[in-house]
XYZ file of C-alpha atoms in Angstrom:
449
model
C -16.138 1.223 34.779
C -15.417 4.504 36.667
C -14.664 7.928 38.119
C -14.316 9.069 41.677
C -17.043 11.614 42.731
C -16.822 14.469 45.255
C -19.641 15.587 47.406
C -20.755 12.038 48.540
C -23.083 13.456 51.208
C -24.892 15.856 48.818
C -25.202 12.962 46.220
C -26.625 10.753 48.911
C -29.203 13.289 49.916
C -30.176 13.904 46.310
C -30.210 10.134 45.749
C -32.586 9.651 48.664
C -34.853 12.098 46.987
C -34.623 10.001 43.813
C -35.525 6.948 45.850
C -38.673 8.804 47.126
C -39.506 9.909 43.520
C -39.589 6.245 42.682
C -42.936 6.022 44.499
C -45.902 5.735 42.067
C -47.398 8.853 43.599
C -44.535 10.962 42.266
C -43.975 9.327 38.894
C -46.485 8.448 36.148
C -46.983 4.742 35.624
C -44.761 3.215 32.985
C -44.805 -0.189 31.325
C -41.888 -2.320 32.400
C -40.123 -4.115 29.490
C -40.296 -7.390 31.393
C -44.077 -7.186 31.834
C -43.973 -6.327 35.639
C -46.508 -4.065 37.175
C -45.485 -0.363 37.036
C -45.648 -0.020 40.786
C -43.397 -3.015 41.421
C -40.828 -1.960 38.737
C -40.613 1.442 40.324
C -40.095 -0.165 43.770
C -37.370 -2.416 42.323
C -35.545 0.541 40.786
C -35.785 2.401 44.179
C -34.186 -0.588 45.948
C -31.316 -0.589 43.433
C -30.788 3.232 43.689
C -30.765 2.921 47.526
C -28.080 0.182 47.282
C -26.000 2.327 44.904
C -26.193 5.236 47.293
C -24.729 3.077 50.025
C -21.971 2.057 47.672
C -20.836 5.511 46.686
C -18.394 5.716 49.578
C -16.943 2.457 48.541
C -16.321 3.476 44.964
C -12.552 3.760 45.241
C -12.371 0.349 46.890
C -14.558 -1.281 44.169
C -12.424 0.335 41.493
C -9.262 -1.057 43.088
C -10.897 -4.458 43.289
C -11.981 -4.381 39.673
C -8.463 -3.265 38.554
C -6.935 -6.104 40.492
C -9.312 -8.662 38.927
C -8.570 -7.303 35.405
C -4.798 -7.453 35.911
C -5.037 -11.025 37.419
C -6.562 -12.233 34.185
C -4.178 -10.488 31.815
C -1.280 -12.283 29.999
C 1.178 -9.675 31.136
C 1.115 -7.756 27.833
C -0.310 -4.524 29.359
C 2.278 -1.769 29.494
C 3.239 -0.142 32.799
C 1.531 3.081 31.709
C -1.735 1.154 31.114
C -1.402 -0.738 34.394
C -0.743 2.548 36.203
C -3.891 4.294 35.077
C -6.204 1.242 35.274
C -7.553 2.120 38.761
C -8.522 5.660 37.589
C -10.160 4.222 34.444
C -12.224 1.804 36.723
C -13.219 4.643 38.966
C -14.456 6.741 36.056
C -16.354 3.906 34.494
C -18.029 2.747 37.691
C -18.778 6.354 38.617
C -20.620 6.905 35.335
C -22.487 3.696 35.971
C -23.595 4.809 39.417
C -24.670 8.171 37.950
C -26.807 6.488 35.267
C -28.701 4.627 38.071
C -28.905 7.541 40.605
C -29.822 10.284 38.108
C -31.148 8.767 34.887
C -32.587 12.042 33.742
C -29.086 13.434 33.101
C -28.545 11.191 30.087
C -26.149 8.282 29.434
C -22.714 9.458 30.453
C -21.836 5.802 30.807
C -22.251 5.205 27.080
C -20.276 8.372 26.225
C -17.470 7.121 28.481
C -17.640 3.649 26.893
C -17.111 5.160 23.420
C -14.264 7.304 24.626
C -12.665 4.319 26.241
C -13.143 2.168 23.107
C -11.399 4.855 20.961
C -8.634 5.168 23.537
C -7.860 1.388 23.654
C -7.891 1.305 19.901
C -5.252 4.044 19.788
C -3.257 2.259 22.397
C -3.364 -0.885 20.381
C -4.852 -2.962 23.124
C -6.936 -6.061 22.177
C -10.701 -5.634 22.108
C -11.156 -8.848 24.006
C -9.384 -7.219 26.963
C -11.735 -4.337 26.943
C -14.889 -6.494 26.679
C -13.538 -8.744 29.476
C -13.176 -5.678 31.647
C -16.766 -4.753 31.184
C -17.887 -8.304 32.211
C -15.706 -8.120 35.253
C -17.124 -4.604 36.048
C -20.655 -6.034 35.860
C -19.792 -8.839 38.179
C -18.007 -6.621 40.709
C -20.847 -4.113 40.720
C -23.616 -6.818 41.130
C -21.907 -8.649 43.867
C -21.466 -5.354 45.748
C -25.183 -4.598 45.263
C -26.246 -8.001 46.526
C -23.947 -7.711 49.451
C -25.133 -4.321 50.641
C -28.827 -5.131 50.227
C -28.378 -8.463 52.035
C -26.687 -6.589 54.930
C -29.098 -3.611 55.268
C -32.374 -4.732 53.656
C -32.301 -8.491 53.495
C -36.037 -8.528 52.719
C -35.435 -6.851 49.472
C -32.888 -9.471 48.039
C -35.576 -11.242 46.094
C -36.373 -7.980 44.359
C -32.796 -7.843 43.008
C -33.482 -10.882 40.901
C -35.958 -8.782 38.903
C -33.223 -6.189 38.415
C -30.499 -8.566 37.289
C -31.598 -8.723 33.689
C -31.757 -4.932 33.409
C -28.292 -4.552 34.997
C -26.722 -6.999 32.522
C -28.589 -5.414 29.582
C -26.918 -2.134 30.638
C -23.460 -3.849 30.732
C -24.160 -5.135 27.226
C -25.095 -1.617 26.049
C -21.858 -0.211 27.445
C -19.650 -2.920 26.056
C -21.411 -2.668 22.723
C -20.819 1.108 22.603
C -17.170 0.599 23.473
C -16.722 -2.109 20.775
C -18.338 -0.065 18.091
C -16.129 2.947 18.857
C -13.078 0.611 19.004
C -13.839 -0.942 15.572
C -14.487 2.497 13.983
C -11.216 3.929 15.390
C -9.285 0.804 14.404
C -10.610 1.062 10.764
C -9.677 4.768 10.687
C -6.221 4.063 11.931
C -5.746 1.196 9.434
C -6.814 3.497 6.571
C -4.390 6.207 7.760
C -1.599 3.639 8.101
C -2.394 2.136 4.632
C -2.481 5.642 3.130
C 0.944 6.414 4.595
C 2.436 3.101 3.373
C 1.038 3.827 -0.169
C 2.405 7.392 -0.194
C 5.913 6.107 0.818
C 5.923 3.304 -1.719
C 4.773 5.706 -4.414
C 7.628 8.086 -3.483
C 10.143 5.324 -3.688
C 8.836 4.058 -6.981
C 8.901 7.608 -8.393
C 12.667 7.881 -7.663
C 12.631 10.063 -4.513
C 14.776 7.596 -2.621
C 17.731 10.017 -2.637
C 16.017 11.852 0.149
C 17.637 10.543 3.308
C 14.601 11.472 5.411
C 12.268 9.449 3.128
C 14.595 6.447 3.372
C 14.574 6.478 7.143
C 10.796 6.885 7.209
C 10.351 4.189 4.668
C 12.609 1.718 6.532
C 10.592 2.345 9.723
C 7.063 2.327 8.215
C 7.569 -0.500 5.747
C 9.774 -2.524 8.087
C 12.333 -2.941 5.352
C 16.089 -2.305 5.564
C 17.435 0.651 3.503
C 20.079 -1.746 2.086
C 18.723 -5.079 0.768
C 17.802 -7.092 -2.275
C 14.801 -5.602 -4.034
C 13.048 -5.756 -7.421
C 10.003 -4.310 -9.033
C 7.206 -6.159 -10.819
C 4.907 -4.241 -13.183
C 1.684 -5.807 -14.608
C -0.155 -4.242 -17.520
C -3.839 -3.400 -17.485
C -4.825 -5.104 -20.656
C -8.449 -6.274 -20.409
C -9.058 -4.504 -17.135
C -7.616 -5.360 -13.782
C -10.374 -7.772 -12.674
C -9.541 -10.070 -15.506
C -5.909 -9.013 -15.901
C -3.874 -9.471 -12.753
C -5.768 -11.110 -9.966
C -7.084 -14.519 -9.935
C -10.553 -15.244 -8.836
C -11.157 -18.006 -6.380
C -14.148 -19.575 -4.604
C -14.699 -16.608 -2.294
C -15.418 -14.472 -5.313
C -12.622 -12.011 -4.548
C -9.414 -11.236 -6.412
C -5.978 -11.865 -5.037
C -2.388 -10.926 -5.631
C 0.816 -12.384 -4.195
C 1.479 -11.302 -0.653
C 4.325 -13.023 1.094
C 5.533 -16.030 -0.947
C 8.812 -18.040 -0.591
C 10.347 -15.577 1.706
C 9.525 -12.674 -0.626
C 7.312 -9.758 0.420
C 5.147 -7.970 -2.116
C 3.771 -4.383 -1.595
C 1.405 -3.498 -4.403
C 0.297 -0.178 -5.806
C -2.399 0.428 -8.423
C -1.433 3.040 -11.056
C -3.323 4.445 -13.917
C -2.059 1.882 -16.496
C -0.481 -0.942 -14.408
C -0.127 -2.587 -11.117
C 3.250 -2.246 -9.530
C 4.865 -4.247 -6.680
C 7.835 -3.380 -4.564
C 9.314 -6.813 -3.838
C 11.728 -7.518 -1.011
C 13.481 -10.604 -2.326
C 15.344 -11.838 0.753
C 17.500 -14.734 -0.528
C 15.138 -15.489 -3.542
C 16.401 -15.085 -7.050
C 14.580 -13.460 -10.033
C 13.600 -16.859 -11.348
C 11.769 -17.471 -8.018
C 10.039 -14.167 -8.428
C 8.827 -14.989 -11.853
C 7.470 -18.311 -10.740
C 5.721 -16.708 -7.717
C 3.926 -14.224 -9.981
C 3.098 -16.641 -12.853
C 0.014 -18.346 -11.126
C -1.577 -14.974 -10.578
C -0.781 -13.098 -13.718
C -3.391 -13.080 -16.561
C -1.604 -10.322 -18.473
C 1.917 -9.375 -19.495
C 4.354 -8.613 -16.719
C 7.682 -6.926 -16.525
C 10.369 -7.725 -13.927
C 13.342 -5.346 -13.128
C 16.847 -6.487 -12.312
C 17.824 -6.833 -8.693
C 18.666 -3.572 -6.957
C 20.371 -3.321 -3.611
C 18.694 -0.430 -1.759
C 15.419 1.274 -1.386
C 16.954 4.321 -3.011
C 17.337 2.456 -6.232
C 13.686 1.464 -6.633
C 12.848 4.447 -8.856
C 15.254 3.070 -11.489
C 14.052 -0.433 -10.995
C 10.447 0.726 -11.663
C 11.465 2.277 -14.878
C 13.338 -0.882 -15.981
C 10.297 -3.013 -15.010
C 8.198 -0.765 -17.258
C 10.595 -1.147 -20.127
C 10.506 -4.955 -19.680
C 6.707 -4.962 -19.711
C 6.652 -2.823 -22.929
C 8.747 -5.305 -24.728
C 5.801 -7.822 -24.498
C 3.794 -7.990 -27.644
C 1.151 -10.301 -29.047
C -1.389 -12.659 -27.484
C -0.709 -14.969 -24.559
C 0.917 -14.042 -21.279
C 4.537 -13.074 -21.050
C 6.561 -12.382 -17.881
C 9.557 -10.392 -19.179
C 12.840 -10.103 -17.242
C 14.596 -7.040 -18.434
C 18.040 -8.540 -18.447
C 16.767 -11.113 -20.959
C 15.343 -8.463 -23.250
C 17.976 -5.788 -23.336
C 18.075 -5.248 -27.113
C 14.304 -4.728 -27.213
C 14.557 -2.459 -24.098
C 17.317 -0.411 -25.753
C 15.182 0.122 -28.920
C 12.144 1.055 -26.730
C 14.153 3.585 -24.682
C 15.218 5.519 -27.850
C 12.157 5.669 -30.101
C 13.496 8.290 -32.502
C 16.848 6.444 -33.052
C 14.846 3.211 -33.381
C 12.691 4.774 -36.088
C 15.833 5.979 -37.916
C 17.394 2.530 -37.536
C 14.307 0.872 -39.096
C 14.445 3.351 -41.968
C 18.116 2.840 -42.703
C 18.555 -0.879 -42.157
C 15.261 -2.006 -43.770
C 14.631 0.916 -46.074
C 15.382 -1.238 -49.117
C 12.141 -3.186 -48.438
C 10.012 -0.060 -48.818
C 9.285 -0.586 -52.557
C 8.428 -4.309 -52.285
C 4.788 -5.449 -52.443
C 3.467 -5.223 -48.906
C 2.386 -8.949 -48.816
C 5.812 -10.127 -49.968
C 7.564 -7.679 -47.607
C 5.636 -9.273 -44.695
C 6.788 -12.764 -45.872
C 10.426 -11.635 -45.982
C 10.250 -10.006 -42.541
C 8.534 -13.013 -41.006
C 11.140 -15.329 -42.530
C 13.972 -13.238 -41.249
C 12.419 -13.066 -37.747
C 11.807 -16.799 -37.601
C 15.382 -17.491 -38.778
C 16.771 -15.346 -35.979
C 14.551 -16.987 -33.436
C 15.903 -20.359 -34.589
C 19.510 -19.175 -34.030
C 20.255 -18.964 -37.703
C 19.018 -22.505 -38.584
C 17.323 -22.552 -41.983
C 16.083 -26.102 -41.508
C 14.406 -25.201 -38.196
C 12.974 -22.070 -39.610
C 11.528 -23.969 -42.505
C 9.763 -26.439 -40.148
C 8.087 -23.498 -38.390
C 7.207 -21.745 -41.634
C 5.917 -24.998 -43.282
C 8.219 -24.479 -46.302
C 11.449 -25.894 -47.798
C 14.790 -25.027 -46.355
C 15.838 -23.723 -49.724
C 12.836 -21.367 -49.753
C 14.063 -19.926 -46.454
C 17.583 -19.413 -47.952
C 16.211 -17.770 -51.029
C 14.145 -15.323 -49.026
C 17.117 -14.485 -46.825
C 19.301 -13.742 -49.919
C 16.459 -11.499 -51.139
C 16.640 -9.572 -47.955
C 20.360 -9.169 -48.335
C 19.913 -7.848 -51.835
C 17.269 -5.363 -50.871
C 18.937 -3.988 -47.597
C 22.599 -4.129 -48.749
C 23.389 -6.036 -45.597
C 25.187 -9.391 -45.224
C 23.691 -11.651 -42.657
C 26.917 -13.444 -42.208
C 28.593 -10.309 -41.002
C 28.073 -9.778 -37.255
C 27.867 -5.938 -37.456
C 25.190 -6.149 -40.240
C 23.299 -8.915 -38.421
C 23.157 -6.925 -35.232
C 21.821 -3.911 -37.136
C 19.207 -5.994 -38.930
C 18.046 -7.560 -35.707
C 17.668 -4.284 -33.818
C 15.843 -2.821 -36.774
C 13.390 -5.752 -36.780
C 12.831 -4.949 -32.995
C 12.182 -1.386 -33.860
C 9.506 -2.339 -36.371
C 7.951 -4.825 -34.039
C 7.841 -2.475 -31.033
C 7.251 0.878 -32.721
C 5.280 -0.151 -35.740
C 6.220 0.062 -39.478
C 9.094 2.258 -40.540
C 8.087 5.719 -41.834
C 8.776 4.643 -45.426
C 6.395 1.719 -45.034
C 3.699 4.052 -43.573
C 4.095 6.387 -46.555
C 3.899 3.349 -48.829
C 0.769 1.999 -47.158
C -0.952 5.443 -47.238
C -0.049 6.030 -50.798
């Protein structure tokens, strides 16, 4: 496709010289790729060059014709700016094509132009199919013009054009191939830059930089999310490695994560010790979010409460991390922070939690470690069973009276009364501290001694 050229007369004279140099006497014999005799191949090229020389004055008209055919086949999605410069683009492309035929010794400016045009169309966001269609139309407009001019001036040479047709369309394929390769390379580069920008913005929001008004405006624009809305954060731990942790393998052999599910949009980021998702909830509730994540999660996950702006995502990320840290033991847990607030409170204050374990459960320090474990397991099970000794006994495979006896022993050793709400809360939090932070210091000293 195109560029207008000045000095048509001088080019015509030079081109006539090229036509003469096509004679075997002036050029060493070369093997033609289609197996034709060297002399005939040179004669055919001379015929084509002569036809192109006669078309140079018609280049602007051919470019306008090509632009009109391109626009006639468009779906109307080409901007006014692109429509306005299309004739110039066609003149430049066709001009480089003419030059490649008239002066092949100067290199392949047509391929250089094709690459530039491919990059340009990728930056403009135009479909690749439109660009490739333009090259097919350019080939047709050019070839019809060549046949017409040879038929008018040298009708005896029309049969020779048949032998040049394959070479002409091979050239069009080369040009469109160069344009497509440059388009794909540019498209990939733009996608990487866009993805890197999205990742940087999401990282900044999750790190609590949402108070920056400029960041919020950029985030809303780049992410396509409103500054005010219903959001949550999901954090998935890296236990066992990410390939077997979060991500579910399917028949294609790749891993996947939730994208858009049930009206919710997930934007994932990989961190050193977890995978984190910013979730635009829309009208969905947190229970819907948990169910959306459940089929994919092969490790523990933490879910923050709902927040109502992008600016609050830093706090939501911290709360999701706390929820994740409350998960202990085997199996897969998806923890909602609001349903694990006591554990989250203990985790957020590790020094106070350790002190609470020492004070509330310190009376168990001198007990034989095996018996101490039995007492703590009984107390934990009784709490899990909402204070029912009978249900706790079923879980522990012992008699109800055994459970009651062990609970009385705990009361004796700790100086707490489980029937008193304040003492019960203190004991329950102390148990969480031991479970989440490990044995109380007194127990560690006892074990090491």
